[in-house]
Short mmCIF file of C-alpha atoms and ligand atoms in Angstrom, two decimals:
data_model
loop_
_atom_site.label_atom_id
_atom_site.label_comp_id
_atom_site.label_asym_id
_atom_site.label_seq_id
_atom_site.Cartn_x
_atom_site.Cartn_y
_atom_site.Cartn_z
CA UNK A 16 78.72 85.26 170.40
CA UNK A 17 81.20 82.51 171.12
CA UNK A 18 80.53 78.82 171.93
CA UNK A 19 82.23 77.47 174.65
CA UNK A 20 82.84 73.86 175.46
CA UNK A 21 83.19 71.89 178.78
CA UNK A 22 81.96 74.82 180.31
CA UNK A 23 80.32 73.58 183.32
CA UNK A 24 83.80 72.22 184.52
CA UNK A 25 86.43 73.70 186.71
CA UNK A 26 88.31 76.22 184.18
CA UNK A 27 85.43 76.54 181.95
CA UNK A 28 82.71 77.37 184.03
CA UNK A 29 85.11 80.22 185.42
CA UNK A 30 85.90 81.45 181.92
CA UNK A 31 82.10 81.30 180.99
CA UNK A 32 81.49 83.44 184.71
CA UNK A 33 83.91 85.86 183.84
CA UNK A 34 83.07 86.41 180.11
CA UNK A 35 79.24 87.05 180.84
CA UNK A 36 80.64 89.58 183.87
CA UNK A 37 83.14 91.15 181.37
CA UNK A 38 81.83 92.02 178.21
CA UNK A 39 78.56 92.14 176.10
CA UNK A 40 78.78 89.10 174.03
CA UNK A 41 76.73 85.71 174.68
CA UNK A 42 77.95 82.68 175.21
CA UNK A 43 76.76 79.10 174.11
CA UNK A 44 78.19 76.40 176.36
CA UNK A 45 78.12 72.92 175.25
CA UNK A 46 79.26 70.34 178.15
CA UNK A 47 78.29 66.44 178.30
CA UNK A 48 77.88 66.75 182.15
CA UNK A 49 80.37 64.09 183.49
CA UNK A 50 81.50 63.43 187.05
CA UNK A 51 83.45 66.76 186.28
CA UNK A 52 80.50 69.03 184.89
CA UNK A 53 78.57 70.67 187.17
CA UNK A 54 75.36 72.96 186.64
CA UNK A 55 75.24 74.25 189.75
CA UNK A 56 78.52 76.14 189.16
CA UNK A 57 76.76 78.05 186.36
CA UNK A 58 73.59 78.56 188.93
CA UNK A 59 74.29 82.66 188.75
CA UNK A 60 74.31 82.43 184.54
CA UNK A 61 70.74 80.77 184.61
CA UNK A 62 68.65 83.71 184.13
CA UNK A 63 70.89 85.33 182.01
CA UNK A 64 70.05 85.50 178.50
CA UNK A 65 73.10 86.04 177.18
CA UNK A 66 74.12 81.94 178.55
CA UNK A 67 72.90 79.42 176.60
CA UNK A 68 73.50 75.97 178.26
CA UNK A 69 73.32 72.75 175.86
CA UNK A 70 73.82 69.60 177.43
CA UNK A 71 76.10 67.51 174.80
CA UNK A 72 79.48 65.45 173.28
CA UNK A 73 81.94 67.35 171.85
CA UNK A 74 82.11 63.89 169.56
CA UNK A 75 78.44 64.81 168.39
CA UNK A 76 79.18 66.11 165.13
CA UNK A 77 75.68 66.78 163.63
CA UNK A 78 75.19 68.31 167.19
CA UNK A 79 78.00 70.78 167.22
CA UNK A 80 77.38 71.52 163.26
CA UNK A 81 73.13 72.61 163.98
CA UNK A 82 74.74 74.50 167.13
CA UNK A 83 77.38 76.64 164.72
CA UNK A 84 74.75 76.94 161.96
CA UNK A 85 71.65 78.57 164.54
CA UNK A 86 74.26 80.78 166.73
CA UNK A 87 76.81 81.58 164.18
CA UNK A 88 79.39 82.09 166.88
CA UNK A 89 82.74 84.08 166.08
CA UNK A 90 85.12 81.80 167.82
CA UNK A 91 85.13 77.86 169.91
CA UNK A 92 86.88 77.92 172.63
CA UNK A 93 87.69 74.40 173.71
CA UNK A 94 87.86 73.17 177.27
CA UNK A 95 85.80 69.58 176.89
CA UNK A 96 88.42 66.66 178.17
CA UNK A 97 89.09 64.20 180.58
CA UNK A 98 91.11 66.11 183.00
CA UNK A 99 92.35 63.79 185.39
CA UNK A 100 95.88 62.02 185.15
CA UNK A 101 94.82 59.41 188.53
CA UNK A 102 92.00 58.61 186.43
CA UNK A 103 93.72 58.22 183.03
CA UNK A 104 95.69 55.92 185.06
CA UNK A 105 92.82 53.74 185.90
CA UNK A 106 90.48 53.82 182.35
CA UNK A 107 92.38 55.76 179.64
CA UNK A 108 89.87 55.07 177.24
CA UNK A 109 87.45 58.06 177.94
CA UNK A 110 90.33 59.92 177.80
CA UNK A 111 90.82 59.11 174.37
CA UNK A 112 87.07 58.92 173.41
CA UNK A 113 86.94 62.75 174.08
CA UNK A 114 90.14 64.38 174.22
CA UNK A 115 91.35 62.53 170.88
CA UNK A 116 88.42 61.19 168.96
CA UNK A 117 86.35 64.19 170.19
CA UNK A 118 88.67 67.18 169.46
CA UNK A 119 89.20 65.31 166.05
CA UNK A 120 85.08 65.41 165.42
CA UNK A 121 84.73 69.06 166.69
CA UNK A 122 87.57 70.15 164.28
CA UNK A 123 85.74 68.70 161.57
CA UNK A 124 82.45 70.18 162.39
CA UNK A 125 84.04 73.45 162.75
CA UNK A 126 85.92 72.79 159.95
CA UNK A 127 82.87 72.33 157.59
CA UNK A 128 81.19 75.21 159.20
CA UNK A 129 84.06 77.54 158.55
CA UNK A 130 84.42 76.84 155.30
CA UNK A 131 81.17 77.79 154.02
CA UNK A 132 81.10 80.83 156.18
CA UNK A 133 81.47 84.53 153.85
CA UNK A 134 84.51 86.08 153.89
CA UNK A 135 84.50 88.51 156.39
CA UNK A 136 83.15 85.89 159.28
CA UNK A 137 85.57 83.43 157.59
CA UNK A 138 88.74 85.77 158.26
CA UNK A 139 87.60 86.83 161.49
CA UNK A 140 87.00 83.35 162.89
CA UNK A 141 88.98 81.72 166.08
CA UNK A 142 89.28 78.20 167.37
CA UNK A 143 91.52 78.34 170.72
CA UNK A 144 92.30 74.95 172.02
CA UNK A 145 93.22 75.09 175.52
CA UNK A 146 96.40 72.31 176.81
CA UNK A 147 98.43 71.46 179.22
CA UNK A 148 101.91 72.37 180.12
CA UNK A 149 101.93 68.07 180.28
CA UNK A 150 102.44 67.25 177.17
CA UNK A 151 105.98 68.34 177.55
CA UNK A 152 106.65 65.70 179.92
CA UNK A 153 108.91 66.40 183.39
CA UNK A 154 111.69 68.28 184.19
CA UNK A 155 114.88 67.75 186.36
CA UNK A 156 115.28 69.71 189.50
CA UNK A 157 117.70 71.73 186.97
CA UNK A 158 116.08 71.78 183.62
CA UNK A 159 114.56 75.09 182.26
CA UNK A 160 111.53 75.45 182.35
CA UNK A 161 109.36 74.84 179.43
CA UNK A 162 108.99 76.90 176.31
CA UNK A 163 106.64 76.49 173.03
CA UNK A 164 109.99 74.80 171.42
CA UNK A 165 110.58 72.47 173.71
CA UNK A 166 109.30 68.39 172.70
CA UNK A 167 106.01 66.58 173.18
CA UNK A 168 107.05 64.04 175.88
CA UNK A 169 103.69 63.13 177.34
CA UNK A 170 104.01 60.40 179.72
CA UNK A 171 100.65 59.66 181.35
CA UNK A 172 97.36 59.21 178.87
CA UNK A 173 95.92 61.87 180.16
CA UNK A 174 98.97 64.03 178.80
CA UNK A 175 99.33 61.86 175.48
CA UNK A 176 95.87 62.42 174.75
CA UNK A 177 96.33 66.07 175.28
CA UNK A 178 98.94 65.89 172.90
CA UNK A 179 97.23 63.97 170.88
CA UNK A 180 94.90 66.22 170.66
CA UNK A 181 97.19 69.54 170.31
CA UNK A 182 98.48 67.92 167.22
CA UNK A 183 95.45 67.47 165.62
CA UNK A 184 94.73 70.94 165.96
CA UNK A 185 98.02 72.53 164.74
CA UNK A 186 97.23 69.59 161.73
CA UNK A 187 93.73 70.94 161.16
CA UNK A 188 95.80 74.37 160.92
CA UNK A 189 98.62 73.85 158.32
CA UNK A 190 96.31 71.77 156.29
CA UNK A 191 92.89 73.14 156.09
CA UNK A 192 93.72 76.62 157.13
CA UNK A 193 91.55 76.39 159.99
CA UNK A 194 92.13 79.55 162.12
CA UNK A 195 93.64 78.10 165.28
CA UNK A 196 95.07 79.00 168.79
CA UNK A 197 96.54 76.54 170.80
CA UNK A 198 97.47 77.18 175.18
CA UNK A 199 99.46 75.20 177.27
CA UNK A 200 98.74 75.67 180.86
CA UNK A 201 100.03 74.56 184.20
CA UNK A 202 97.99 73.53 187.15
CA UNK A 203 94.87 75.66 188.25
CA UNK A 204 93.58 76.34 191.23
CA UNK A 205 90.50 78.25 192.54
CA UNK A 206 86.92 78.40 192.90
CA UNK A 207 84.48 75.72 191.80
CA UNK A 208 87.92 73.33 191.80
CA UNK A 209 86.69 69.55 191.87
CA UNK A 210 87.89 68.33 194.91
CA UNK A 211 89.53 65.05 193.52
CA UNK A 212 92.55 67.66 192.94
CA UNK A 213 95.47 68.46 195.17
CA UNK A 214 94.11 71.63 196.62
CA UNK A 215 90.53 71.22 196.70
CA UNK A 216 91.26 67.84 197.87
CA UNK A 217 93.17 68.76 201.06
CA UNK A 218 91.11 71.40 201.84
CA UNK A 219 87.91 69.26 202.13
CA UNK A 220 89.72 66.56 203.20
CA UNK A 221 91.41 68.43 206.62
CA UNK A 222 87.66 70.15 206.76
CA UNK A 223 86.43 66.63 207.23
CA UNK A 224 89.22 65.24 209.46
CA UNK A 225 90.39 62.62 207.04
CA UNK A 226 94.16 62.10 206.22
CA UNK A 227 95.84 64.12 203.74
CA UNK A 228 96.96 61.56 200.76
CA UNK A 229 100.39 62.65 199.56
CA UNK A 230 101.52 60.76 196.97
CA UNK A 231 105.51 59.71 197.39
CA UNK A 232 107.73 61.91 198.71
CA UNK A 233 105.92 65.23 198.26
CA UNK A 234 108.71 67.00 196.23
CA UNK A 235 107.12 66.96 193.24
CA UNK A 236 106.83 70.64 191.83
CA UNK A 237 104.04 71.80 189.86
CA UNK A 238 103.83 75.94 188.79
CA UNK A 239 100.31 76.88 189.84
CA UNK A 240 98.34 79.67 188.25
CA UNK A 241 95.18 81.23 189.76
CA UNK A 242 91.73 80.13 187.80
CA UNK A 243 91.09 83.72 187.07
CA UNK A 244 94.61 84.38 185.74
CA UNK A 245 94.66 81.44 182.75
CA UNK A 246 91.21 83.00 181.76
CA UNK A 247 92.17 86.14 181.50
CA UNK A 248 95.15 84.64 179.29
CA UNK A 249 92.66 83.07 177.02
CA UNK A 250 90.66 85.91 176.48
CA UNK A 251 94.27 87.77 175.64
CA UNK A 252 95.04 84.49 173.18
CA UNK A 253 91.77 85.07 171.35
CA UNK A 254 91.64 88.78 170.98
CA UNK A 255 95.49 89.04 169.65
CA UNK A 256 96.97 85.52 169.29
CA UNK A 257 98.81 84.93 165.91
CA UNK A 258 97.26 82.11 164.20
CA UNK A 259 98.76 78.32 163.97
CA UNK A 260 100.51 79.76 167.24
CA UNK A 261 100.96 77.84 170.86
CA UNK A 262 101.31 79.97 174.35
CA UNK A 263 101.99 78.40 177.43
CA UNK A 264 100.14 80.36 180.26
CA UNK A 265 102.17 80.26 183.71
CA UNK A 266 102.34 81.87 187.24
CA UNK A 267 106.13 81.73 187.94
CA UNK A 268 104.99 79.70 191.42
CA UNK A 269 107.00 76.42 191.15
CA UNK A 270 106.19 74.32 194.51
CA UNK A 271 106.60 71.10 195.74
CA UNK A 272 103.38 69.42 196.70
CA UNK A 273 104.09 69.02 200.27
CA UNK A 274 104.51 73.25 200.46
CA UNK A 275 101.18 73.63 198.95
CA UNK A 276 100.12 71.00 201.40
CA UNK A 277 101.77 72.59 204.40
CA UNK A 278 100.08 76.12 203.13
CA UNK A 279 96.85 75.17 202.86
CA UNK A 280 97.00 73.84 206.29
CA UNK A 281 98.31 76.87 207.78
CA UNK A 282 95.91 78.91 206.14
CA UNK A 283 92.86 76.42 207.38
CA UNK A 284 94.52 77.03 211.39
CA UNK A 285 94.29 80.38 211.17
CA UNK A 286 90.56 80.56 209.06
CA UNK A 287 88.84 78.27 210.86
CA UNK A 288 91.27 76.08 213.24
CA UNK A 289 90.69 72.44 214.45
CA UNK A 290 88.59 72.11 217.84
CA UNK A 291 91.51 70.73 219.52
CA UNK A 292 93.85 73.28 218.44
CA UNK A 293 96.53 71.41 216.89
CA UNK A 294 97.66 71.75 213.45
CA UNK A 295 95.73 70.27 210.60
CA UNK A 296 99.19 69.46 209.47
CA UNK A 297 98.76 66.77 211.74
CA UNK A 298 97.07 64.67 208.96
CA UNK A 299 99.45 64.86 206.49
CA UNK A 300 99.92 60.80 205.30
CA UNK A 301 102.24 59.73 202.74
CA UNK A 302 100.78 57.55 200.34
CA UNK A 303 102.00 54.88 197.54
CA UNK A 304 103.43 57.40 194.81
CA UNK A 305 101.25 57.60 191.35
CA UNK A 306 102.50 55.45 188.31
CA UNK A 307 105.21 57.25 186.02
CA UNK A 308 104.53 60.28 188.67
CA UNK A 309 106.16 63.14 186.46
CA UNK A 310 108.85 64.80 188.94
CA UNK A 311 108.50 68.73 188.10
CA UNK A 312 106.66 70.76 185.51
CA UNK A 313 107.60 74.76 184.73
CA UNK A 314 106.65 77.04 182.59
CA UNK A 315 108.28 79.94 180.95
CA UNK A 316 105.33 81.84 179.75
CA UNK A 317 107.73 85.25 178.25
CA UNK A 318 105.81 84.83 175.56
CA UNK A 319 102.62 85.37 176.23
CA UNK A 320 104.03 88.07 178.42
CA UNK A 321 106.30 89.58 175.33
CA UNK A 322 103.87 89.27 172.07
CA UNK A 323 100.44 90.07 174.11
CA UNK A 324 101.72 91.50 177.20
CA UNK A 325 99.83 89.06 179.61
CA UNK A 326 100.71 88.89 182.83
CA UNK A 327 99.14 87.23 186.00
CA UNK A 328 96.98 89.66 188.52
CA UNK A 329 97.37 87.08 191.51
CA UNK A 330 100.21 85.71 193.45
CA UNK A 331 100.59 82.58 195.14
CA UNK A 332 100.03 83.76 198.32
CA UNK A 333 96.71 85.99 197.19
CA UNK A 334 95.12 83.11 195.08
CA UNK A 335 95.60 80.25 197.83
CA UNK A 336 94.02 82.65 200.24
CA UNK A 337 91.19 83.46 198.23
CA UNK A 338 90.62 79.82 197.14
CA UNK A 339 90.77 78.40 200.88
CA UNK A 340 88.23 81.48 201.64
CA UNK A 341 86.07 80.33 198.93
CA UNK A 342 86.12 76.97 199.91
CA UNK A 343 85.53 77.71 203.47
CA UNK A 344 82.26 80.05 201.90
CA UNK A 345 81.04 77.06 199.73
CA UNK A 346 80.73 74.15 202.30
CA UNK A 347 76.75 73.62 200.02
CA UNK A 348 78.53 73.54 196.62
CA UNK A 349 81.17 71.00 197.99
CA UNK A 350 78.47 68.89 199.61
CA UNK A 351 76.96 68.68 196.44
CA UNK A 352 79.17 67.81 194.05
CA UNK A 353 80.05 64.85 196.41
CA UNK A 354 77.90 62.61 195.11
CA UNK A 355 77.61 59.03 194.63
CA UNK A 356 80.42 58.99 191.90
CA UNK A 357 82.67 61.17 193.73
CA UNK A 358 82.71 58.60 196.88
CA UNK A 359 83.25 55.73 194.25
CA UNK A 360 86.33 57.75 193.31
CA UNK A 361 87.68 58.45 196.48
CA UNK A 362 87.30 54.79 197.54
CA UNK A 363 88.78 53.21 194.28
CA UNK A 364 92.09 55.70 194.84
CA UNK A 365 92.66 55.88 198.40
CA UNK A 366 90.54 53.12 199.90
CA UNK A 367 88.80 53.40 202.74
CA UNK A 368 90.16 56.44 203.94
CA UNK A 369 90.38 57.08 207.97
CA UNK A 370 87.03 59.19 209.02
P1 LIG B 23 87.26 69.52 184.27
O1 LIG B 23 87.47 68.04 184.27
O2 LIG B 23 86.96 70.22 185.54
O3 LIG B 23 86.08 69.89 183.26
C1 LIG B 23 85.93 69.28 182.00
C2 LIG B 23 84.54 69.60 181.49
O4 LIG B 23 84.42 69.02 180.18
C3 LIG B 23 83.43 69.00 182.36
O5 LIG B 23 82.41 69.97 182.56
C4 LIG B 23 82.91 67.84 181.53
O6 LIG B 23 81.53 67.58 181.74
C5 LIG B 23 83.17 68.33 180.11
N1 LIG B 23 83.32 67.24 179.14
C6 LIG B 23 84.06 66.10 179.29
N2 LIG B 23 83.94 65.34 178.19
C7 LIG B 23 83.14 66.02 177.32
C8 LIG B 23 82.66 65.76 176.01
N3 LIG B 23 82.98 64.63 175.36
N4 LIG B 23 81.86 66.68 175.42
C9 LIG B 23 81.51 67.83 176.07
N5 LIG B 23 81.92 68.11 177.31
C10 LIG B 23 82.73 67.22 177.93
O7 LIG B 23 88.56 70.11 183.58
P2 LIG B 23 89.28 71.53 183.80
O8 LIG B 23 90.25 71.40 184.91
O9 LIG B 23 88.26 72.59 183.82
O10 LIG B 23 90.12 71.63 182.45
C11 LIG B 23 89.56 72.24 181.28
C12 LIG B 23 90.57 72.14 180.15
O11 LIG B 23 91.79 72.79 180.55
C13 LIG B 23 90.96 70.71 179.80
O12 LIG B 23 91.08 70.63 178.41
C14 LIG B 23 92.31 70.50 180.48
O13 LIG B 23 93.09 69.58 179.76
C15 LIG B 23 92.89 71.90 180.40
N6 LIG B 23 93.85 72.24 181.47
C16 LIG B 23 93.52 72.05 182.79
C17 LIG B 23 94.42 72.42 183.77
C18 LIG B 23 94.10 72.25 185.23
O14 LIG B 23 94.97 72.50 186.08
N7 LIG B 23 92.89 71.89 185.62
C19 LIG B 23 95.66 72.97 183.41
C20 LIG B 23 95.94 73.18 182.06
C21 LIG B 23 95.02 72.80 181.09
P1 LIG B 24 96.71 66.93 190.39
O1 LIG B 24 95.91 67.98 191.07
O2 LIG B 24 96.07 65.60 190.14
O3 LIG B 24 97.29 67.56 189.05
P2 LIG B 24 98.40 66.98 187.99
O4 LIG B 24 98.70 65.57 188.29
O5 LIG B 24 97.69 67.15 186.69
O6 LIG B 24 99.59 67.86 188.14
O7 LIG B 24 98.00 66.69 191.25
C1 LIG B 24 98.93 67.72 191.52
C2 LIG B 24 100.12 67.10 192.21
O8 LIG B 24 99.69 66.63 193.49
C3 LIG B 24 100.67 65.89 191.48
O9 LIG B 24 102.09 65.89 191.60
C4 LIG B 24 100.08 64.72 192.22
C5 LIG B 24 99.94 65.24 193.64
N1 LIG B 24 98.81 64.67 194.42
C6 LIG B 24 99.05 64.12 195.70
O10 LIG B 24 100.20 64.11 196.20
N2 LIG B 24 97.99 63.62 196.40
C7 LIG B 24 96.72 63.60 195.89
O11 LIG B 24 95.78 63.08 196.56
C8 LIG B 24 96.49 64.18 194.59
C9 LIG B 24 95.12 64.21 193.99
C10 LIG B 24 97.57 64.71 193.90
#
């Protein structure tokens, strides 16, 4: 089996869907159940036997050490963090609390728990850390895009604790031996997507006739891979990834925000268009621009592509459509993961947004 954390989030839960729908192996997935953690995600995996949910901090060491000594798992697969750079932006300290202090504490669980493992389990043992393509910092409209060489310039605290994190795992690598993998993603998008997010943000947003918040001038590019395709990369990294080694994980899809904007809108006229017919383009607002808003993020993910021959299955234009579909599907699920905390969020950001 394999014990995944912060598996009842947005990439997680996904990776924990597909695994259980893939292959044979069970799956032990350890999430603290934040604003971002959500059970009802995982509401197919209840019955199944082969998902074993444990509510719990990645920072709990004696926790995480009783959990690798009953289930003996072959590999961790990290997802547990803080995930959200507008909230980094307004209390950075979680941020650290888990995505530093607590990758530090699971290392060294896993880290005592490898070591006395025999030498056959010991050899055959995987911890993939999964990152951002953030902690590279931001690109000019002319820079190439990013490769596994290129510096740590993290510039939010989300990204810097990312990094922070990253480099305690390649650490944990060159000087304990530790058996790591290390990913560096861009931005995901898909089902089960919190909607405090670009996409599912504008999606529920136009759904619910309120303004569409876009920060600055729009042209900010992110690359956007499909929810599916970054867990199928994982999977990839874990089966034939060379240890102490980082992949970054793209879709070649570099947009500006106001495209994806503009896309989801058109996609929303012709799924399910507005009463009055007009475009829900029509509530497109510009908004004050985020602190330090990095410009452009892009990923050159040849390598990935070259070593373990992983490619995306989705384009842009498939994965938007299936992710406004699902959206348009899951009108309960969104209802219910806007909760008390989510409004709280929504009016600390954007204030009192237009009804
Ligand atoms: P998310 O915020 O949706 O989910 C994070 C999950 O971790 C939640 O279920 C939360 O309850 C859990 N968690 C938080 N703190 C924890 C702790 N201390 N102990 C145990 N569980 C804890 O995030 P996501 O978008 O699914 O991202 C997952 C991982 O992928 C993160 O490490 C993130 O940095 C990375 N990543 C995300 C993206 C993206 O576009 N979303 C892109 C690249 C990399
Ligand atoms: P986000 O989904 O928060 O991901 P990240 O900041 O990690 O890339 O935001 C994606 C882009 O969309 C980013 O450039 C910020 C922008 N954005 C808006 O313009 N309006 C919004 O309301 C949000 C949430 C994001």
């Amino acid at each position: 089996m394999i014990l995944v954390t912060g598996g009842a989030g947005f990439i997680g839960a996904n990776f924990v869907l597909d695994w259980l729908a893939g292959s044979t192996e069970a799956v032990v997935n350890l999430d603290k159940l934040t604003y971002a953690g959500n059970l009802q995600t995982l509401a197919s995996a209840s019955d199944n036997p082969r998902h074993v949910f444990v509510q719990g901090d990645i920072g709990d060491t004696s926790l995480v050490a009783r959990l690798l000594a009953e289930h003996r798992p072959r590999a961790v697969v990290n997802f547990a963090a803080e995930s959200h750079v507008d909230r980094s932006i307004h209390g950075p300290e979680d941020f650290v609390q888990t995505n530093v202090l607590g990758t530090f504490r699971l290392l060294e669980a896993v880290r005592g728990h490898w070591a006395g493992l025999p030498e056959v389990e010991k050899t055959a043992f995987r911890f993939l850390h999964v990152s951002t393509d953030e902690v590279y910092g931001t690109l000019s409209a002319t820079d190439r895009a990013f490769t596994e060489t290129n510096r740590y310039e993290p510039n939010s605290p989300y990204s810097a604790s990312k990094a922070a994190s990253d480099h305690l795992v390649r650490a944990w690598h060159h000087t304990y031996g530790l058996p790591v993998l290390t990913t560096n993603c861009s931005n995901n998008y898909g089902p089960y997507h919190f909607p405090e997010k670009l996409i599912p943000l504008m999606i529920v947003n136009a759904l619910a006739g309120k303004s569409l918040p876009v920060y600055g001038d729009g042209m900010q590019v992110r690359d956007w891979l499909y929810v599916k395709d970054h867990c199928s990369a994982i999977r990839r990294v874990l089966e034939a990834g060379k240890l102490g080694e980082t992949y970054n994980v793209g879709g070649w899809n570099e947009k500006p925000n106001i495209e994806i904007v503009h896309t989801v809108c058109a996609l929303l006229d012709e799924l399910k268009p507005r009463d009055d017919g007009k475009s829900y383009a029509q509530q497109i607002s510009y908004v004050t621009d985020r602190p330090g808003h990095d410009r452009r993020y892009a990923i050159n993910a040849r390598k990935l592509e070259r070593e373990l021959g992983w490619k995306p299955a989705e384009t842009f234009e498939s994965g938007i459509r299936k992710t406004v579909e699902w959206y348009l599907a899951n009108a309960e699920w969104v209802r219910n993961v806007q909760s008390g905390a989510y409004r709280d969020w929504v009016n600390k950001q954007y204030g009192a947004t237009p009804a």
